[in-house]
PDB file of N, CA and C in Angstrom:
ATOM      1  N   MET A   1      -9.415   2.418  23.597  1.00 63.00           N
ATOM      2  CA  MET A   1      -9.356   3.285  22.429  1.00 63.00           C
ATOM      3  C   MET A   1      -8.015   4.025  22.402  1.00 63.00           C
ATOM      4  N   ARG A   2      -7.462   4.106  21.152  1.00 80.00           N
ATOM      5  CA  ARG A   2      -6.185   4.819  21.045  1.00 80.00           C
ATOM      6  C   ARG A   2      -6.359   6.313  20.896  1.00 80.00           C
ATOM      7  N   ASP A   3      -5.453   7.093  21.411  1.00 90.00           N
ATOM      8  CA  ASP A   3      -5.510   8.545  21.216  1.00 90.00           C
ATOM      9  C   ASP A   3      -5.106   8.880  19.781  1.00 90.00           C
ATOM     10  N   PHE A   4      -5.765   9.899  19.288  1.00 94.00           N
ATOM     11  CA  PHE A   4      -5.415  10.378  17.932  1.00 94.00           C
ATOM     12  C   PHE A   4      -4.708  11.709  18.032  1.00 94.00           C
ATOM     13  N   SER A   5      -3.618  11.796  17.402  1.00 95.00           N
ATOM     14  CA  SER A   5      -2.850  13.005  17.374  1.00 95.00           C
ATOM     15  C   SER A   5      -2.761  13.533  15.914  1.00 95.00           C
ATOM     16  N   VAL A   6      -3.278  14.728  15.671  1.00 96.00           N
ATOM     17  CA  VAL A   6      -3.188  15.331  14.305  1.00 96.00           C
ATOM     18  C   VAL A   6      -1.744  15.499  13.925  1.00 96.00           C
ATOM     19  N   GLU A   7      -0.866  15.904  14.810  1.00 95.00           N
ATOM     20  CA  GLU A   7       0.522  16.132  14.509  1.00 95.00           C
ATOM     21  C   GLU A   7       1.163  14.807  14.052  1.00 95.00           C
ATOM     22  N   THR A   8       0.922  13.750  14.791  1.00 94.00           N
ATOM     23  CA  THR A   8       1.496  12.449  14.448  1.00 94.00           C
ATOM     24  C   THR A   8       0.953  11.994  13.040  1.00 94.00           C
ATOM     25  N   PHE A   9      -0.327  12.178  12.837  1.00 94.00           N
ATOM     26  CA  PHE A   9      -0.933  11.826  11.538  1.00 94.00           C
ATOM     27  C   PHE A   9      -0.261  12.575  10.412  1.00 94.00           C
ATOM     28  N   LEU A  10      -0.089  13.860  10.593  1.00 96.00           N
ATOM     29  CA  LEU A  10       0.516  14.659   9.571  1.00 96.00           C
ATOM     30  C   LEU A  10       1.969  14.273   9.281  1.00 96.00           C
ATOM     31  N   GLN A  11       2.664  13.946  10.350  1.00 96.00           N
ATOM     32  CA  GLN A  11       4.096  13.462  10.209  1.00 96.00           C
ATOM     33  C   GLN A  11       4.134  12.110   9.424  1.00 96.00           C
ATOM     34  N   GLN A  12       3.169  11.229   9.677  1.00 92.00           N
ATOM     35  CA  GLN A  12       3.079   9.956   8.932  1.00 92.00           C
ATOM     36  C   GLN A  12       2.651  10.141   7.550  1.00 92.00           C
ATOM     37  N   LEU A  13       1.809  11.134   7.276  1.00 95.00           N
ATOM     38  CA  LEU A  13       1.252  11.387   5.939  1.00 95.00           C
ATOM     39  C   LEU A  13       2.294  12.051   5.007  1.00 95.00           C
ATOM     40  N   GLU A  14       3.152  12.865   5.593  1.00 96.00           N
ATOM     41  CA  GLU A  14       4.110  13.674   4.812  1.00 96.00           C
ATOM     42  C   GLU A  14       4.891  12.903   3.805  1.00 96.00           C
ATOM     43  N   PRO A  15       5.569  11.761   4.162  1.00 96.00           N
ATOM     44  CA  PRO A  15       6.361  11.038   3.216  1.00 96.00           C
ATOM     45  C   PRO A  15       5.486  10.509   1.977  1.00 96.00           C
ATOM     46  N   LEU A  16       4.224  10.189   2.266  1.00 95.00           N
ATOM     47  CA  LEU A  16       3.383   9.635   1.226  1.00 95.00           C
ATOM     48  C   LEU A  16       3.049  10.714   0.218  1.00 95.00           C
ATOM     49  N   VAL A  17       2.637  11.917   0.700  1.00 95.00           N
ATOM     50  CA  VAL A  17       2.235  12.981  -0.235  1.00 95.00           C
ATOM     51  C   VAL A  17       3.420  13.620  -0.913  1.00 95.00           C
ATOM     52  N   ASN A  18       4.628  13.370  -0.476  1.00 96.00           N
ATOM     53  CA  ASN A  18       5.819  13.895  -1.116  1.00 96.00           C
ATOM     54  C   ASN A  18       6.406  13.016  -2.220  1.00 96.00           C
ATOM     55  N   ILE A  19       5.745  11.919  -2.468  1.00 96.00           N
ATOM     56  CA  ILE A  19       6.117  11.019  -3.555  1.00 96.00           C
ATOM     57  C   ILE A  19       5.531  11.535  -4.878  1.00 96.00           C
ATOM     58  N   ASP A  20       6.331  11.707  -5.919  1.00 95.00           N
ATOM     59  CA  ASP A  20       5.813  12.096  -7.202  1.00 95.00           C
ATOM     60  C   ASP A  20       5.279  10.834  -7.893  1.00 95.00           C
ATOM     61  N   SER A  21       3.928  10.605  -7.771  1.00 93.00           N
ATOM     62  CA  SER A  21       3.387   9.373  -8.352  1.00 93.00           C
ATOM     63  C   SER A  21       2.384   9.688  -9.433  1.00 93.00           C
ATOM     64  N   GLY A  22       2.490  10.848 -10.025  1.00 89.00           N
ATOM     65  CA  GLY A  22       1.597  11.268 -11.036  1.00 89.00           C
ATOM     66  C   GLY A  22       1.830  10.588 -12.377  1.00 89.00           C
ATOM     67  N   LEU A  23       1.073  11.019 -13.331  1.00 90.00           N
ATOM     68  CA  LEU A  23       1.142  10.429 -14.708  1.00 90.00           C
ATOM     69  C   LEU A  23       2.569  10.507 -15.184  1.00 90.00           C
ATOM     70  N   GLY A  24       3.092   9.426 -15.705  1.00 91.00           N
ATOM     71  CA  GLY A  24       4.382   9.402 -16.282  1.00 91.00           C
ATOM     72  C   GLY A  24       5.496   9.044 -15.227  1.00 91.00           C
ATOM     73  N   ASN A  25       5.072   8.718 -14.009  1.00 95.00           N
ATOM     74  CA  ASN A  25       6.093   8.345 -12.989  1.00 95.00           C
ATOM     75  C   ASN A  25       5.658   7.011 -12.345  1.00 95.00           C
ATOM     76  N   PRO A  26       5.931   5.863 -13.097  1.00 96.00           N
ATOM     77  CA  PRO A  26       5.586   4.565 -12.596  1.00 96.00           C
ATOM     78  C   PRO A  26       6.313   4.137 -11.331  1.00 96.00           C
ATOM     79  N   ASP A  27       7.578   4.567 -11.169  1.00 96.00           N
ATOM     80  CA  ASP A  27       8.312   4.256  -9.965  1.00 96.00           C
ATOM     81  C   ASP A  27       7.670   4.903  -8.708  1.00 96.00           C
ATOM     82  N   GLY A  28       7.209   6.070  -8.887  1.00 96.00           N
ATOM     83  CA  GLY A  28       6.543   6.792  -7.766  1.00 96.00           C
ATOM     84  C   GLY A  28       5.203   6.104  -7.416  1.00 96.00           C
ATOM     85  N   ALA A  29       4.482   5.661  -8.456  1.00 95.00           N
ATOM     86  CA  ALA A  29       3.230   4.894  -8.236  1.00 95.00           C
ATOM     87  C   ALA A  29       3.489   3.650  -7.427  1.00 95.00           C
ATOM     88  N   THR A  30       4.538   2.893  -7.821  1.00 96.00           N
ATOM     89  CA  THR A  30       4.902   1.651  -7.117  1.00 96.00           C
ATOM     90  C   THR A  30       5.295   2.033  -5.704  1.00 96.00           C
ATOM     91  N   GLN A  31       6.111   3.030  -5.492  1.00 96.00           N
ATOM     92  CA  GLN A  31       6.610   3.409  -4.160  1.00 96.00           C
ATOM     93  C   GLN A  31       5.350   3.763  -3.271  1.00 96.00           C
ATOM     94  N   THR A  32       4.358   4.469  -3.832  1.00 96.00           N
ATOM     95  CA  THR A  32       3.160   4.836  -3.045  1.00 96.00           C
ATOM     96  C   THR A  32       2.427   3.584  -2.634  1.00 96.00           C
ATOM     97  N   GLY A  33       2.264   2.622  -3.550  1.00 94.00           N
ATOM     98  CA  GLY A  33       1.573   1.341  -3.240  1.00 94.00           C
ATOM     99  C   GLY A  33       2.270   0.590  -2.117  1.00 94.00           C
ATOM    100  N   LEU A  34       3.613   0.514  -2.267  1.00 96.00           N
ATOM    101  CA  LEU A  34       4.415  -0.210  -1.198  1.00 96.00           C
ATOM    102  C   LEU A  34       4.293   0.453   0.147  1.00 96.00           C
ATOM    103  N   MET A  35       4.243   1.769   0.121  1.00 95.00           N
ATOM    104  CA  MET A  35       4.166   2.471   1.452  1.00 95.00           C
ATOM    105  C   MET A  35       2.830   2.237   2.092  1.00 95.00           C
ATOM    106  N   LEU A  36       1.774   2.220   1.254  1.00 94.00           N
ATOM    107  CA  LEU A  36       0.459   1.919   1.803  1.00 94.00           C
ATOM    108  C   LEU A  36       0.260   0.495   2.298  1.00 94.00           C
ATOM    109  N   ALA A  37       1.003  -0.433   1.615  1.00 94.00           N
ATOM    110  CA  ALA A  37       0.888  -1.882   1.938  1.00 94.00           C
ATOM    111  C   ALA A  37       1.680  -2.255   3.139  1.00 94.00           C
ATOM    112  N   GLN A  38       2.744  -1.534   3.442  1.00 95.00           N
ATOM    113  CA  GLN A  38       3.758  -1.943   4.430  1.00 95.00           C
ATOM    114  C   GLN A  38       3.121  -2.187   5.843  1.00 95.00           C
ATOM    115  N   PRO A  39       2.228  -1.364   6.309  1.00 93.00           N
ATOM    116  CA  PRO A  39       1.677  -1.669   7.645  1.00 93.00           C
ATOM    117  C   PRO A  39       0.985  -3.083   7.733  1.00 93.00           C
ATOM    118  N   LEU A  40       0.357  -3.490   6.659  1.00 94.00           N
ATOM    119  CA  LEU A  40      -0.284  -4.780   6.664  1.00 94.00           C
ATOM    120  C   LEU A  40       0.731  -5.911   6.508  1.00 94.00           C
ATOM    121  N   VAL A  41       1.763  -5.685   5.637  1.00 96.00           N
ATOM    122  CA  VAL A  41       2.830  -6.606   5.497  1.00 96.00           C
ATOM    123  C   VAL A  41       3.475  -6.887   6.814  1.00 96.00           C
ATOM    124  N   ASP A  42       3.754  -5.754   7.577  1.00 97.00           N
ATOM    125  CA  ASP A  42       4.337  -5.886   8.900  1.00 97.00           C
ATOM    126  C   ASP A  42       3.515  -6.725   9.857  1.00 97.00           C
ATOM    127  N   ARG A  43       2.264  -6.868   9.575  1.00 96.00           N
ATOM    128  CA  ARG A  43       1.301  -7.676  10.398  1.00 96.00           C
ATOM    129  C   ARG A  43       1.113  -9.076   9.852  1.00 96.00           C
ATOM    130  N   GLY A  44       1.873  -9.475   8.833  1.00 95.00           N
ATOM    131  CA  GLY A  44       1.811 -10.827   8.354  1.00 95.00           C
ATOM    132  C   GLY A  44       1.040 -10.971   7.040  1.00 95.00           C
ATOM    133  N   TRP A  45       0.524  -9.915   6.436  1.00 95.00           N
ATOM    134  CA  TRP A  45      -0.274 -10.096   5.218  1.00 95.00           C
ATOM    135  C   TRP A  45       0.750 -10.428   4.086  1.00 95.00           C
ATOM    136  N   ILE A  46       0.197 -10.995   3.055  1.00 94.00           N
ATOM    137  CA  ILE A  46       0.986 -11.487   1.878  1.00 94.00           C
ATOM    138  C   ILE A  46       0.881 -10.386   0.761  1.00 94.00           C
ATOM    139  N   LEU A  47       2.053 -10.008   0.254  1.00 94.00           N
ATOM    140  CA  LEU A  47       2.074  -9.013  -0.846  1.00 94.00           C
ATOM    141  C   LEU A  47       2.650  -9.716  -2.073  1.00 94.00           C
ATOM    142  N   GLU A  48       1.846  -9.690  -3.143  1.00 94.00           N
ATOM    143  CA  GLU A  48       2.331 -10.138  -4.458  1.00 94.00           C
ATOM    144  C   GLU A  48       2.513  -8.903  -5.388  1.00 94.00           C
ATOM    145  N   ARG A  49       3.627  -8.834  -6.055  1.00 96.00           N
ATOM    146  CA  ARG A  49       3.902  -7.700  -6.945  1.00 96.00           C
ATOM    147  C   ARG A  49       4.023  -8.185  -8.354  1.00 96.00           C
ATOM    148  N   HIS A  50       3.330  -7.490  -9.286  1.00 96.00           N
ATOM    149  CA  HIS A  50       3.242  -7.890 -10.651  1.00 96.00           C
ATOM    150  C   HIS A  50       3.536  -6.699 -11.609  1.00 96.00           C
ATOM    151  N   THR A  51       4.400  -6.854 -12.543  1.00 95.00           N
ATOM    152  CA  THR A  51       4.667  -5.819 -13.499  1.00 95.00           C
ATOM    153  C   THR A  51       3.805  -6.042 -14.731  1.00 95.00           C
ATOM    154  N   VAL A  52       2.972  -5.058 -14.972  1.00 92.00           N
ATOM    155  CA  VAL A  52       2.036  -5.172 -16.138  1.00 92.00           C
ATOM    156  C   VAL A  52       2.647  -4.463 -17.317  1.00 92.00           C
ATOM    157  N   SER A  53       3.254  -3.299 -17.055  1.00 93.00           N
ATOM    158  CA  SER A  53       3.796  -2.486 -18.129  1.00 93.00           C
ATOM    159  C   SER A  53       4.809  -1.561 -17.508  1.00 93.00           C
ATOM    160  N   ASP A  54       5.830  -1.158 -18.299  1.00 91.00           N
ATOM    161  CA  ASP A  54       6.785  -0.238 -17.743  1.00 91.00           C
ATOM    162  C   ASP A  54       6.273   1.178 -17.748  1.00 91.00           C
ATOM    163  N   LYS A  55       5.057   1.360 -18.244  1.00 92.00           N
ATOM    164  CA  LYS A  55       4.473   2.681 -18.308  1.00 92.00           C
ATOM    165  C   LYS A  55       3.551   2.990 -17.106  1.00 92.00           C
ATOM    166  N   CYS A  56       3.357   2.003 -16.226  1.00 93.00           N
ATOM    167  CA  CYS A  56       2.563   2.210 -15.040  1.00 93.00           C
ATOM    168  C   CYS A  56       3.187   1.539 -13.853  1.00 93.00           C
ATOM    169  N   GLY A  57       2.773   1.878 -12.670  1.00 94.00           N
ATOM    170  CA  GLY A  57       3.357   1.186 -11.482  1.00 94.00           C
ATOM    171  C   GLY A  57       2.959  -0.229 -11.441  1.00 94.00           C
ATOM    172  N   GLU A  58       3.534  -0.935 -10.505  1.00 95.00           N
ATOM    173  CA  GLU A  58       3.273  -2.390 -10.302  1.00 95.00           C
ATOM    174  C   GLU A  58       1.778  -2.601  -9.865  1.00 95.00           C
ATOM    175  N   CYS A  59       1.288  -3.701 -10.262  1.00 93.00           N
ATOM    176  CA  CYS A  59      -0.042  -4.183  -9.781  1.00 93.00           C
ATOM    177  C   CYS A  59       0.301  -5.019  -8.455  1.00 93.00           C
ATOM    178  N   MET A  60      -0.413  -4.678  -7.408  1.00 93.00           N
ATOM    179  CA  MET A  60      -0.116  -5.325  -6.140  1.00 93.00           C
ATOM    180  C   MET A  60      -1.316  -6.109  -5.619  1.00 93.00           C
ATOM    181  N   VAL A  61      -1.123  -7.277  -5.170  1.00 90.00           N
ATOM    182  CA  VAL A  61      -2.137  -8.050  -4.533  1.00 90.00           C
ATOM    183  C   VAL A  61      -1.747  -8.193  -3.069  1.00 90.00           C
ATOM    184  N   LEU A  62      -2.693  -7.772  -2.201  1.00 90.00           N
ATOM    185  CA  LEU A  62      -2.395  -7.818  -0.764  1.00 90.00           C
ATOM    186  C   LEU A  62      -3.549  -8.644  -0.140  1.00 90.00           C
ATOM    187  N   LYS A  63      -3.171  -9.743   0.539  1.00 91.00           N
ATOM    188  CA  LYS A  63      -4.153 -10.667   1.117  1.00 91.00           C
ATOM    189  C   LYS A  63      -3.719 -11.137   2.454  1.00 91.00           C
ATOM    190  N   ASN A  64      -4.704 -11.430   3.298  1.00 91.00           N
ATOM    191  CA  ASN A  64      -4.385 -11.875   4.678  1.00 91.00           C
ATOM    192  C   ASN A  64      -4.262 -13.388   4.752  1.00 91.00           C
ATOM    193  N   ARG A  65      -4.493 -14.128   3.670  1.00 91.00           N
ATOM    194  CA  ARG A  65      -4.298 -15.568   3.651  1.00 91.00           C
ATOM    195  C   ARG A  65      -4.310 -16.045   2.242  1.00 91.00           C
ATOM    196  N   GLU A  66      -3.777 -17.246   2.005  1.00 90.00           N
ATOM    197  CA  GLU A  66      -3.868 -17.856   0.714  1.00 90.00           C
ATOM    198  C   GLU A  66      -5.329 -18.242   0.483  1.00 90.00           C
ATOM    199  N   ALA A  67      -5.857 -17.993  -0.719  1.00 84.00           N
ATOM    200  CA  ALA A  67      -7.255 -18.294  -1.042  1.00 84.00           C
ATOM    201  C   ALA A  67      -7.376 -18.479  -2.523  1.00 84.00           C
ATOM    202  N   GLU A  68      -8.383 -19.313  -2.884  1.00 84.00           N
ATOM    203  CA  GLU A  68      -8.666 -19.527  -4.305  1.00 84.00           C
ATOM    204  C   GLU A  68      -9.524 -18.378  -4.846  1.00 84.00           C
ATOM    205  N   ARG A  69     -10.288 -17.692  -4.003  1.00 82.00           N
ATOM    206  CA  ARG A  69     -11.087 -16.573  -4.510  1.00 82.00           C
ATOM    207  C   ARG A  69     -11.023 -15.452  -3.436  1.00 82.00           C
ATOM    208  N   TYR A  70     -11.507 -14.276  -3.868  1.00 78.00           N
ATOM    209  CA  TYR A  70     -11.434 -13.099  -3.020  1.00 78.00           C
ATOM    210  C   TYR A  70     -12.853 -12.626  -2.682  1.00 78.00           C
ATOM    211  N   ASP A  71     -12.990 -12.160  -1.479  1.00 75.00           N
ATOM    212  CA  ASP A  71     -14.253 -11.586  -1.051  1.00 75.00           C
ATOM    213  C   ASP A  71     -14.351 -10.139  -1.526  1.00 75.00           C
ATOM    214  N   VAL A  72     -13.253  -9.381  -1.544  1.00 73.00           N
ATOM    215  CA  VAL A  72     -13.239  -8.006  -1.920  1.00 73.00           C
ATOM    216  C   VAL A  72     -12.005  -7.762  -2.816  1.00 73.00           C
ATOM    217  N   LEU A  73     -12.225  -6.972  -3.851  1.00 68.00           N
ATOM    218  CA  LEU A  73     -11.109  -6.564  -4.720  1.00 68.00           C
ATOM    219  C   LEU A  73     -11.273  -5.099  -5.019  1.00 68.00           C
ATOM    220  N   MET A  74     -10.224  -4.374  -4.711  1.00 65.00           N
ATOM    221  CA  MET A  74     -10.235  -2.900  -4.921  1.00 65.00           C
ATOM    222  C   MET A  74      -9.146  -2.468  -5.892  1.00 65.00           C
TER     223      MET A  74
END
């Protein structure tokens, strides 16, 4: 079991909560999504990025393998 450090957690969380990703800031929304996806991408997951509109952040598909269908979609 890994040790949990509140201080480390807060240090890791700080850059995420400091991104302005609110309404009207599509770049911030995309940056937030990329930051959340990065740990899985570092472990070999596949990230697909799609631009739906310039008024919202990118739509991102994150999957652990190529597949014709998905078991879970969030």
